[in-house]
Short mmCIF file of C-alpha atoms in Angstrom, two decimals:
data_model
loop_
_atom_site.label_atom_id
_atom_site.label_comp_id
_atom_site.label_asym_id
_atom_site.label_seq_id
_atom_site.Cartn_x
_atom_site.Cartn_y
_atom_site.Cartn_z
CA UNK A 1 -42.90 10.92 5.17
CA UNK A 2 -44.36 14.43 5.26
CA UNK A 3 -45.21 15.82 8.70
CA UNK A 4 -48.90 16.92 8.48
CA UNK A 5 -48.75 19.04 11.62
CA UNK A 6 -45.75 21.00 10.46
CA UNK A 7 -47.31 21.45 6.99
CA UNK A 8 -50.49 22.97 8.45
CA UNK A 9 -48.57 25.28 10.70
CA UNK A 10 -46.56 26.46 7.70
CA UNK A 11 -49.70 27.89 5.94
CA UNK A 12 -50.15 31.65 5.89
CA UNK A 13 -52.64 33.10 8.45
CA UNK A 14 -56.14 34.12 7.17
CA UNK A 15 -56.89 37.90 7.06
CA UNK A 16 -60.52 39.35 6.90
CA UNK A 17 -59.28 42.42 5.05
CA UNK A 18 -58.46 40.27 2.01
CA UNK A 19 -62.13 39.17 1.86
CA UNK A 20 -63.42 42.77 1.91
CA UNK A 21 -61.04 43.78 -0.86
CA UNK A 22 -62.05 40.82 -3.03
CA UNK A 23 -65.79 41.54 -2.46
CA UNK A 24 -65.36 45.25 -3.42
CA UNK A 25 -63.44 44.26 -6.53
CA UNK A 26 -66.22 41.82 -7.50
CA UNK A 27 -68.96 44.51 -7.21
CA UNK A 28 -66.82 46.97 -9.19
CA UNK A 29 -66.25 44.43 -11.92
CA UNK A 30 -70.02 43.69 -12.18
CA UNK A 31 -70.87 47.40 -12.52
CA UNK A 32 -68.18 47.97 -15.17
CA UNK A 33 -69.23 44.86 -17.10
CA UNK A 34 -72.90 45.90 -17.07
CA UNK A 35 -72.04 49.39 -18.35
CA UNK A 36 -69.82 48.09 -21.12
CA UNK A 37 -72.38 45.47 -22.16
CA UNK A 38 -75.20 48.05 -22.50
CA UNK A 39 -72.95 50.34 -24.51
CA UNK A 40 -71.73 47.61 -26.87
CA UNK A 41 -75.17 46.03 -27.46
CA UNK A 42 -76.60 49.36 -28.72
CA UNK A 43 -73.84 49.64 -31.39
CA UNK A 44 -73.94 48.05 -34.91
CA UNK A 45 -71.33 45.33 -34.09
CA UNK A 46 -72.38 44.85 -30.51
CA UNK A 47 -72.86 41.04 -30.48
CA UNK A 48 -69.46 40.41 -32.11
CA UNK A 49 -67.64 42.69 -29.68
CA UNK A 50 -69.38 40.99 -26.78
CA UNK A 51 -68.23 37.53 -27.92
CA UNK A 52 -64.65 38.78 -28.44
CA UNK A 53 -64.60 40.32 -24.95
CA UNK A 54 -65.81 37.04 -23.42
CA UNK A 55 -63.03 35.09 -25.15
CA UNK A 56 -60.43 37.61 -23.97
CA UNK A 57 -61.73 37.41 -20.41
CA UNK A 58 -61.57 33.59 -20.39
CA UNK A 59 -57.99 33.60 -21.76
CA UNK A 60 -56.90 36.15 -19.17
CA UNK A 61 -58.44 34.12 -16.35
CA UNK A 62 -56.74 30.94 -17.59
CA UNK A 63 -53.34 32.68 -17.75
CA UNK A 64 -53.83 34.09 -14.25
CA UNK A 65 -54.69 30.64 -12.88
CA UNK A 66 -51.60 29.05 -14.51
CA UNK A 67 -49.30 31.76 -13.22
CA UNK A 68 -50.68 31.48 -9.68
CA UNK A 69 -50.15 27.70 -9.61
CA UNK A 70 -46.59 28.04 -10.92
CA UNK A 71 -45.62 30.48 -8.19
CA UNK A 72 -47.27 28.26 -5.58
CA UNK A 73 -45.11 25.27 -6.62
CA UNK A 74 -41.98 27.42 -6.51
CA UNK A 75 -42.78 28.68 -3.02
CA UNK A 76 -43.31 25.15 -1.67
CA UNK A 77 -40.38 23.44 -3.52
CA UNK A 78 -37.93 21.54 -1.27
CA UNK A 79 -34.48 23.05 -0.66
CA UNK A 80 -31.57 22.18 -2.93
CA UNK A 81 -30.25 18.68 -2.35
CA UNK A 82 -33.60 17.30 -1.05
CA UNK A 83 -34.80 14.23 -2.95
CA UNK A 84 -38.05 13.41 -1.26
CA UNK A 85 -36.60 11.49 1.68
CA UNK A 86 -34.01 9.49 -0.34
CA UNK A 87 -30.33 9.84 0.61
CA UNK A 88 -28.20 12.09 -1.57
CA UNK A 89 -24.61 11.75 -2.69
CA UNK A 90 -22.19 14.12 -0.98
CA UNK A 91 -19.53 15.00 -3.55
CA UNK A 92 -17.26 16.22 -0.77
CA UNK A 93 -17.28 12.85 1.02
CA UNK A 94 -13.98 10.98 0.92
CA UNK A 95 -13.55 7.97 -1.32
CA UNK A 96 -14.83 4.86 0.35
CA UNK A 97 -17.50 6.67 2.40
CA UNK A 98 -21.11 5.43 2.25
CA UNK A 99 -22.04 8.36 0.01
CA UNK A 100 -19.52 7.41 -2.65
CA UNK A 101 -20.19 3.72 -2.29
CA UNK A 102 -23.73 4.30 -3.59
CA UNK A 103 -22.30 5.61 -6.83
CA UNK A 104 -20.65 2.25 -7.55
CA UNK A 105 -23.86 0.29 -7.09
CA UNK A 106 -25.52 -1.14 -10.17
CA UNK A 107 -29.18 -1.04 -11.06
CA UNK A 108 -29.78 -4.12 -8.90
CA UNK A 109 -28.30 -2.38 -5.85
CA UNK A 110 -25.27 -4.73 -5.65
CA UNK A 111 -21.82 -3.10 -5.55
CA UNK A 112 -19.99 -3.18 -8.88
CA UNK A 113 -16.96 -5.50 -8.93
CA UNK A 114 -13.69 -3.54 -9.10
CA UNK A 115 -9.95 -4.13 -8.95
CA UNK A 116 -6.98 -2.02 -7.82
CA UNK A 117 -4.24 -0.84 -10.19
CA UNK A 118 -1.03 1.10 -9.77
CA UNK A 119 -0.31 3.20 -12.83
CA UNK A 120 2.56 5.52 -13.64
CA UNK A 121 2.66 7.71 -16.72
CA UNK A 122 4.48 10.82 -17.92
CA UNK A 123 2.51 13.83 -19.12
CA UNK A 124 3.52 17.23 -20.47
CA UNK A 125 4.07 19.88 -17.82
CA UNK A 126 1.38 22.17 -19.27
CA UNK A 127 -1.96 23.40 -17.89
CA UNK A 128 -4.77 20.95 -18.58
CA UNK A 129 -2.65 17.86 -19.30
CA UNK A 130 -3.54 16.19 -16.00
CA UNK A 131 -7.17 17.26 -16.36
CA UNK A 132 -7.38 15.58 -19.76
CA UNK A 133 -6.05 12.36 -18.30
CA UNK A 134 -8.46 12.47 -15.36
CA UNK A 135 -11.36 13.06 -17.77
CA UNK A 136 -10.48 9.89 -19.68
CA UNK A 137 -10.23 7.90 -16.46
CA UNK A 138 -13.63 9.18 -15.35
CA UNK A 139 -15.15 8.17 -18.69
CA UNK A 140 -13.80 4.64 -18.14
CA UNK A 141 -15.43 4.49 -14.70
CA UNK A 142 -12.05 4.60 -12.93
CA UNK A 143 -11.83 6.11 -9.43
CA UNK A 144 -8.55 7.86 -8.51
CA UNK A 145 -7.71 6.91 -4.92
CA UNK A 146 -4.26 8.53 -4.60
CA UNK A 147 -2.05 10.63 -6.84
CA UNK A 148 1.64 11.48 -6.59
CA UNK A 149 3.46 13.83 -8.93
CA UNK A 150 7.18 13.57 -9.68
CA UNK A 151 8.40 16.65 -11.58
CA UNK A 152 11.01 16.10 -14.31
CA UNK A 153 12.88 18.43 -16.62
CA UNK A 154 10.70 17.56 -19.64
CA UNK A 155 7.40 16.69 -17.99
CA UNK A 156 5.76 15.26 -14.90
CA UNK A 157 5.50 11.64 -13.82
CA UNK A 158 2.06 11.01 -12.32
CA UNK A 159 1.66 7.91 -10.16
CA UNK A 160 -1.93 6.78 -9.53
CA UNK A 161 -3.62 4.24 -7.33
CA UNK A 162 -6.82 3.41 -9.19
CA UNK A 163 -10.02 1.50 -8.51
CA UNK A 164 -11.22 0.32 -11.91
CA UNK A 165 -14.01 -1.91 -13.23
CA UNK A 166 -12.90 -5.52 -13.19
CA UNK A 167 -13.44 -5.78 -16.95
CA UNK A 168 -10.92 -3.02 -17.74
CA UNK A 169 -7.63 -4.60 -18.84
CA UNK A 170 -4.14 -3.15 -18.41
CA UNK A 171 -3.79 -2.86 -22.19
CA UNK A 172 -7.01 -0.87 -22.52
CA UNK A 173 -6.01 1.37 -19.61
CA UNK A 174 -2.60 2.07 -21.16
CA UNK A 175 -4.15 2.67 -24.60
CA UNK A 176 -6.67 5.21 -23.28
CA UNK A 177 -3.95 6.88 -21.21
CA UNK A 178 -1.77 7.27 -24.30
CA UNK A 179 -4.70 8.79 -26.18
CA UNK A 180 -5.02 11.38 -23.40
CA UNK A 181 -1.36 12.40 -23.74
CA UNK A 182 0.38 9.99 -21.35
CA UNK A 183 3.61 8.28 -22.37
CA UNK A 184 5.88 5.59 -20.94
CA UNK A 185 2.85 4.18 -19.11
CA UNK A 186 3.45 1.36 -16.62
CA UNK A 187 0.73 -0.57 -14.78
CA UNK A 188 0.59 -3.40 -12.28
CA UNK A 189 -2.01 -4.90 -9.99
CA UNK A 190 -2.21 -3.42 -6.49
CA UNK A 191 -3.67 -4.70 -3.24
CA UNK A 192 -5.21 -3.22 -0.12
CA UNK A 193 -1.76 -2.57 1.42
CA UNK A 194 -1.21 0.12 -1.23
CA UNK A 195 -4.18 2.08 0.11
CA UNK A 196 -1.93 3.57 2.80
CA UNK A 197 -1.03 7.11 1.76
CA UNK A 198 2.58 7.80 0.88
CA UNK A 199 3.57 9.98 3.89
CA UNK A 200 2.23 7.36 6.31
CA UNK A 201 4.04 4.55 4.48
CA UNK A 202 7.36 6.45 4.42
CA UNK A 203 7.09 7.25 8.14
CA UNK A 204 6.40 3.56 8.87
CA UNK A 205 9.49 2.50 6.90
CA UNK A 206 11.59 5.11 8.70
CA UNK A 207 10.37 3.77 12.06
CA UNK A 208 11.29 0.20 11.13
CA UNK A 209 14.72 1.34 9.96
CA UNK A 210 15.28 3.25 13.20
CA UNK A 211 14.50 0.17 15.32
CA UNK A 212 16.56 -2.34 13.36
CA UNK A 213 19.55 -1.70 11.07
CA UNK A 214 18.74 -4.87 9.11
CA UNK A 215 15.48 -3.29 7.96
CA UNK A 216 17.15 -0.76 5.63
CA UNK A 217 17.35 -3.05 2.56
CA UNK A 218 13.76 -4.17 3.10
CA UNK A 219 12.58 -0.59 3.59
CA UNK A 220 14.25 0.45 0.33
CA UNK A 221 12.55 -2.42 -1.50
CA UNK A 222 9.12 -1.49 -0.18
CA UNK A 223 9.70 2.21 -0.81
CA UNK A 224 10.75 1.76 -4.45
CA UNK A 225 8.57 -1.18 -5.45
CA UNK A 226 9.96 -4.08 -7.45
CA UNK A 227 13.70 -3.59 -7.43
CA UNK A 228 16.94 -5.49 -6.84
CA UNK A 229 19.26 -4.31 -4.09
CA UNK A 230 22.93 -5.25 -3.80
CA UNK A 231 25.22 -4.28 -0.94
CA UNK A 232 28.78 -4.18 -2.26
CA UNK A 233 31.48 -3.78 0.42
CA UNK A 234 34.47 -1.55 -0.21
CA UNK A 235 36.78 -4.55 0.41
CA UNK A 236 36.01 -8.10 -0.72
CA UNK A 237 36.25 -11.18 1.51
CA UNK A 238 39.69 -11.83 0.06
CA UNK A 239 40.88 -8.36 1.15
CA UNK A 240 40.91 -6.75 -2.29
CA UNK A 241 39.25 -3.36 -2.96
CA UNK A 242 36.05 -3.75 -4.96
CA UNK A 243 36.20 -0.26 -6.46
CA UNK A 244 32.67 0.47 -5.32
CA UNK A 245 32.50 3.68 -3.32
CA UNK A 246 29.63 6.01 -4.17
CA UNK A 247 29.94 9.72 -3.40
CA UNK A 248 28.23 11.07 -0.30
CA UNK A 249 25.39 12.59 -2.31
CA UNK A 250 24.82 9.36 -4.24
CA UNK A 251 24.38 8.79 -7.98
CA UNK A 252 21.16 8.47 -10.00
CA UNK A 253 21.42 6.89 -13.44
CA UNK A 254 17.97 6.27 -14.94
CA UNK A 255 17.15 2.76 -13.65
CA UNK A 256 20.11 2.49 -11.23
CA UNK A 257 20.88 4.44 -8.08
CA UNK A 258 24.06 4.18 -6.03
CA UNK A 259 24.03 5.22 -2.39
CA UNK A 260 26.95 5.30 0.02
CA UNK A 261 26.64 2.58 2.64
CA UNK A 262 27.20 3.97 6.16
CA UNK A 263 29.02 0.71 7.01
CA UNK A 264 31.36 1.10 4.04
CA UNK A 265 30.84 0.24 0.40
CA UNK A 266 27.87 1.01 -1.81
CA UNK A 267 24.18 0.17 -1.93
CA UNK A 268 23.16 -0.46 -5.56
CA UNK A 269 19.44 -0.37 -6.34
CA UNK A 270 18.27 -1.46 -9.80
CA UNK A 271 14.81 -1.33 -11.36
CA UNK A 272 15.15 -2.10 -15.08
CA UNK A 273 11.44 -1.87 -15.88
CA UNK A 274 10.92 1.67 -14.57
CA UNK A 275 13.36 4.63 -14.26
CA UNK A 276 13.76 6.20 -10.84
CA UNK A 277 12.59 9.77 -10.38
CA UNK A 278 14.50 12.46 -8.45
CA UNK A 279 11.78 12.32 -5.78
CA UNK A 280 12.33 8.58 -5.23
CA UNK A 281 16.08 9.12 -5.15
CA UNK A 282 15.71 11.80 -2.47
CA UNK A 283 13.52 9.52 -0.32
CA UNK A 284 15.94 6.61 -0.59
CA UNK A 285 18.88 8.84 0.29
CA UNK A 286 17.00 10.17 3.33
CA UNK A 287 16.47 6.60 4.64
CA UNK A 288 20.16 5.78 4.21
CA UNK A 289 21.14 9.00 5.99
CA UNK A 290 18.81 8.11 8.88
CA UNK A 291 20.50 4.71 9.16
CA UNK A 292 23.93 6.34 9.19
CA UNK A 293 23.03 8.80 11.93
CA UNK A 294 21.58 6.14 14.26
CA UNK A 295 24.59 3.83 14.05
CA UNK A 296 24.61 0.07 14.88
CA UNK A 297 21.40 -1.20 16.46
CA UNK A 298 19.72 -4.58 16.75
CA UNK A 299 16.66 -5.55 18.82
CA UNK A 300 17.91 -7.28 21.96
CA UNK A 301 14.84 -9.40 22.70
CA UNK A 302 15.51 -13.06 23.43
CA UNK A 303 13.70 -16.37 23.97
CA UNK A 304 14.69 -19.04 26.49
CA UNK A 305 14.00 -22.58 25.22
CA UNK A 306 14.31 -26.01 26.84
CA UNK A 307 15.96 -28.82 24.86
CA UNK A 308 14.57 -32.40 25.04
CA UNK A 309 17.31 -33.43 27.50
CA UNK A 310 16.45 -30.51 29.80
CA UNK A 311 19.19 -27.99 28.94
CA UNK A 312 18.12 -24.37 28.46
CA UNK A 313 19.31 -22.28 25.53
CA UNK A 314 18.68 -18.67 24.55
CA UNK A 315 17.85 -17.54 21.00
CA UNK A 316 18.48 -13.87 20.21
CA UNK A 317 19.49 -11.51 17.41
CA UNK A 318 23.20 -11.08 16.75
CA UNK A 319 25.36 -8.54 14.95
CA UNK A 320 29.02 -7.64 14.46
CA UNK A 321 29.48 -7.13 18.20
CA UNK A 322 29.19 -10.92 18.51
CA UNK A 323 32.20 -11.48 16.25
CA UNK A 324 34.60 -12.71 19.03
CA UNK A 325 32.07 -15.28 20.31
CA UNK A 326 31.31 -16.45 16.76
CA UNK A 327 35.04 -16.78 16.02
CA UNK A 328 35.49 -18.89 19.14
CA UNK A 329 32.66 -21.18 18.02
CA UNK A 330 34.36 -21.56 14.64
CA UNK A 331 37.51 -22.74 16.38
CA UNK A 332 35.53 -25.44 18.22
CA UNK A 333 33.82 -26.75 15.05
CA UNK A 334 35.28 -29.65 13.12
CA UNK A 335 36.60 -29.28 9.58
CA UNK A 336 33.69 -31.40 8.30
CA UNK A 337 31.09 -29.14 9.93
CA UNK A 338 32.71 -26.01 8.52
CA UNK A 339 33.06 -27.68 5.11
CA UNK A 340 29.34 -28.52 4.99
CA UNK A 341 28.48 -24.94 5.92
CA UNK A 342 30.90 -23.07 3.65
CA UNK A 343 31.37 -25.72 0.95
CA UNK A 344 35.08 -25.75 1.49
CA UNK A 345 37.86 -24.49 3.80
CA UNK A 346 37.43 -21.09 5.42
CA UNK A 347 40.45 -18.94 4.68
CA UNK A 348 39.70 -15.78 6.65
CA UNK A 349 37.02 -16.59 9.21
CA UNK A 350 37.13 -13.15 10.84
CA UNK A 351 36.42 -11.30 7.61
CA UNK A 352 33.79 -13.79 6.50
CA UNK A 353 31.95 -13.73 9.84
CA UNK A 354 32.09 -9.93 9.92
CA UNK A 355 30.30 -9.97 6.57
CA UNK A 356 27.66 -12.48 7.73
CA UNK A 357 26.97 -10.64 10.98
CA UNK A 358 26.50 -7.29 9.26
CA UNK A 359 22.84 -6.16 9.38
CA UNK A 360 23.33 -4.74 5.90
CA UNK A 361 23.33 -8.25 4.42
CA UNK A 362 20.47 -9.71 6.47
CA UNK A 363 19.51 -10.91 9.92
CA UNK A 364 21.38 -13.30 12.18
CA UNK A 365 20.09 -15.41 15.05
CA UNK A 366 22.48 -16.72 17.71
CA UNK A 367 22.00 -19.59 20.17
CA UNK A 368 23.86 -19.46 23.45
CA UNK A 369 23.94 -21.76 26.46
CA UNK A 370 23.11 -20.91 30.06
CA UNK A 371 26.81 -20.12 30.57
CA UNK A 372 26.73 -17.60 27.70
CA UNK A 373 28.73 -19.62 25.14
CA UNK A 374 27.65 -19.24 21.50
CA UNK A 375 26.89 -22.67 19.97
CA UNK A 376 24.89 -21.95 16.78
CA UNK A 377 24.25 -19.26 14.17
CA UNK A 378 21.41 -18.89 11.68
CA UNK A 379 21.52 -16.35 8.85
CA UNK A 380 18.75 -14.84 6.71
CA UNK A 381 20.69 -13.13 3.90
CA UNK A 382 19.34 -10.60 1.39
CA UNK A 383 20.68 -11.72 -1.99
CA UNK A 384 19.51 -9.18 -4.56
CA UNK A 385 15.79 -9.85 -4.84
CA UNK A 386 16.13 -13.35 -3.34
CA UNK A 387 16.66 -14.59 0.22
CA UNK A 388 19.10 -17.25 1.45
CA UNK A 389 19.04 -19.19 4.72
CA UNK A 390 22.19 -20.72 6.25
CA UNK A 391 22.92 -22.60 9.49
CA UNK A 392 25.99 -23.51 11.53
CA UNK A 393 25.65 -25.61 14.69
CA UNK A 394 28.63 -26.62 16.82
CA UNK A 395 29.38 -30.36 16.68
CA UNK A 396 28.54 -31.11 20.32
CA UNK A 397 25.13 -29.45 19.97
CA UNK A 398 23.95 -31.08 16.75
CA UNK A 399 20.98 -33.50 16.54
CA UNK A 400 19.13 -31.70 19.35
CA UNK A 401 16.62 -29.72 17.30
CA UNK A 402 18.58 -26.45 17.35
CA UNK A 403 18.98 -26.32 13.58
CA UNK A 404 15.26 -26.90 12.97
CA UNK A 405 14.39 -24.24 15.55
CA UNK A 406 16.65 -21.67 13.89
CA UNK A 407 15.46 -22.53 10.39
CA UNK A 408 11.80 -22.21 11.38
CA UNK A 409 12.43 -18.79 12.91
CA UNK A 410 14.36 -17.59 9.86
CA UNK A 411 11.58 -18.68 7.51
CA UNK A 412 9.04 -16.92 9.74
CA UNK A 413 11.13 -13.74 9.44
CA UNK A 414 11.19 -14.13 5.65
CA UNK A 415 7.40 -14.51 5.56
CA UNK A 416 7.08 -11.46 7.81
CA UNK A 417 9.09 -9.35 5.37
CA UNK A 418 7.03 -10.47 2.37
CA UNK A 419 9.56 -12.80 0.72
CA UNK A 420 8.15 -15.21 -1.86
CA UNK A 421 10.75 -17.91 -1.26
CA UNK A 422 13.97 -18.80 0.54
CA UNK A 423 16.77 -21.05 -0.62
CA UNK A 424 19.58 -22.97 1.06
CA UNK A 425 22.87 -23.94 -0.60
CA UNK A 426 24.50 -27.03 0.84
CA UNK A 427 26.13 -30.31 -0.14
CA UNK A 428 24.05 -33.28 -1.17
CA UNK A 429 25.61 -35.25 1.70
CA UNK A 430 24.29 -32.76 4.31
CA UNK A 431 21.32 -34.88 5.39
CA UNK A 432 20.69 -32.70 8.46
CA UNK A 433 20.02 -29.56 6.38
CA UNK A 434 17.86 -31.50 3.91
CA UNK A 435 15.78 -32.95 6.76
CA UNK A 436 15.36 -29.51 8.35
CA UNK A 437 14.12 -28.02 5.06
CA UNK A 438 11.65 -30.88 4.61
CA UNK A 439 10.36 -30.36 8.15
CA UNK A 440 9.14 -26.88 7.14
CA UNK A 441 6.17 -28.50 5.37
CA UNK A 442 6.53 -26.12 2.44
CA UNK A 443 6.72 -26.80 -1.33
CA UNK A 444 10.40 -27.49 -2.14
CA UNK A 445 12.39 -27.34 -5.37
CA UNK A 446 15.72 -29.18 -5.68
CA UNK A 447 18.62 -28.36 -7.99
CA UNK A 448 21.87 -30.28 -7.83
CA UNK A 449 25.05 -29.72 -9.78
CA UNK A 450 28.47 -31.27 -9.10
CA UNK A 451 27.57 -32.19 -5.55
CA UNK A 452 26.11 -28.76 -4.64
CA UNK A 453 22.43 -28.84 -3.69
CA UNK A 454 20.14 -25.80 -3.82
CA UNK A 455 16.83 -26.26 -2.01
CA UNK A 456 14.21 -23.56 -2.57
CA UNK A 457 11.16 -23.33 -0.31
CA UNK A 458 8.17 -21.44 -1.69
CA UNK A 459 6.51 -19.49 1.10
CA UNK A 460 2.75 -19.31 1.42
CA UNK A 461 0.93 -15.98 1.37
CA UNK A 462 -0.39 -16.61 4.89
CA UNK A 463 1.83 -17.58 7.83
CA UNK A 464 1.96 -21.27 8.67
CA UNK A 465 0.68 -22.36 12.10
CA UNK A 466 4.21 -23.00 13.31
CA UNK A 467 5.43 -19.63 12.14
CA UNK A 468 2.48 -17.85 13.72
CA UNK A 469 3.16 -19.59 17.03
CA UNK A 470 6.74 -18.35 16.95
CA UNK A 471 5.64 -14.78 16.24
CA UNK A 472 3.04 -14.71 18.99
CA UNK A 473 5.01 -16.41 21.75
CA UNK A 474 6.18 -14.33 24.77
CA UNK A 475 9.58 -12.72 24.30
CA UNK A 476 10.93 -13.77 27.68
CA UNK A 477 9.10 -17.09 28.05
CA UNK A 478 10.43 -20.61 28.39
CA UNK A 479 9.22 -23.45 26.19
CA UNK A 480 10.54 -26.74 24.81
CA UNK A 481 12.65 -26.62 21.68
CA UNK A 482 11.38 -28.45 18.60
CA UNK A 483 12.99 -31.74 17.69
#
């Protein structure tokens, strides 16, 4: 709304000298006109000249009036950017701000429906190539949220996070990108977690790796996207050299990178659908170097639980420093218990347990009694791009709910790390493991072959009530163990 008071005060002040000047000009004009009229009328063409002069005077007055009004509108025009009280769009506002949100509104005022895409394409390393691609994306109504560039010898790999109209398909996006000069285009759906900028995400992964050595494989997966990671030890469980020992600087081979494992052996990362760039290789190598410099580390938090009969047990993380206690528990277990766990006799328990307790291959939970004796182990093992769960409970402590407690915590860890499923390999006669998997209340798939049973549990996208309770419980509290 226009402020009347301020508008009046903005008018120019009235001056009496202007009136005198205008009055003098008027009298002068009358005298001149009278003289000219008398002179013209006495001539032979007087009437015609008089009519022509009148027309000229009217035209001049009309032009003067038009010019005066035009200058008046220019003097009182609003400043640049003013739209008569309506909000304007600030082109400098960041994406997602209210200013930019108005641009995505339709004619009805409702926000246009969009979806997030991750796109990677290779363009020529010449001036204007990226601009041409951005022009095409703008024509399609696509908003570029983030952009990373990965320089190569023969071009540049540009990785985008895009907000596109929901009707734009991946095929159409790739086709238009190719028309703008992009090649080897790859697209996949993204979610809100990808909105975190790359430096922040890398720092978060480095922090997780620094706190827990078992986080390195997970951090590499999240850093590099969909990939398969294998940790190959320098010596196999049978004591034979595996021949896998990457150089200190690592090796990059298109879709495969090999990094030296600080604990011995090699970390092999594969991504068949998309070649790794030198930038990604450098980031992965930096994470592995950070892990090597920090040495062995495992969170030492623990939970004290009460069994149904009243005994207290402690559940905590374990690593290779628990090898002597785990070996002593092995010696107390019966051959049947070990056979159900390992599907046969254990030839070299020390070497096998050292492998299982290594944070490079997953996470391990240990259960110990009030006297400090280890009576159960639960393993969450990274197996390529899949995740395995395994349990071993000492004979005297079975049928007390310890196995179910460990399995529930392991599945909660898997959900926490974003795993889609977990599987357990056991014998069909192991009714205890089958019952514990069923007690998870998750969709299960069963595969059996020659007496070996593989049970796969598909994890939900949101944590189950039981898993959430385990994550939110006090670290040093005491509560009953589940049956």
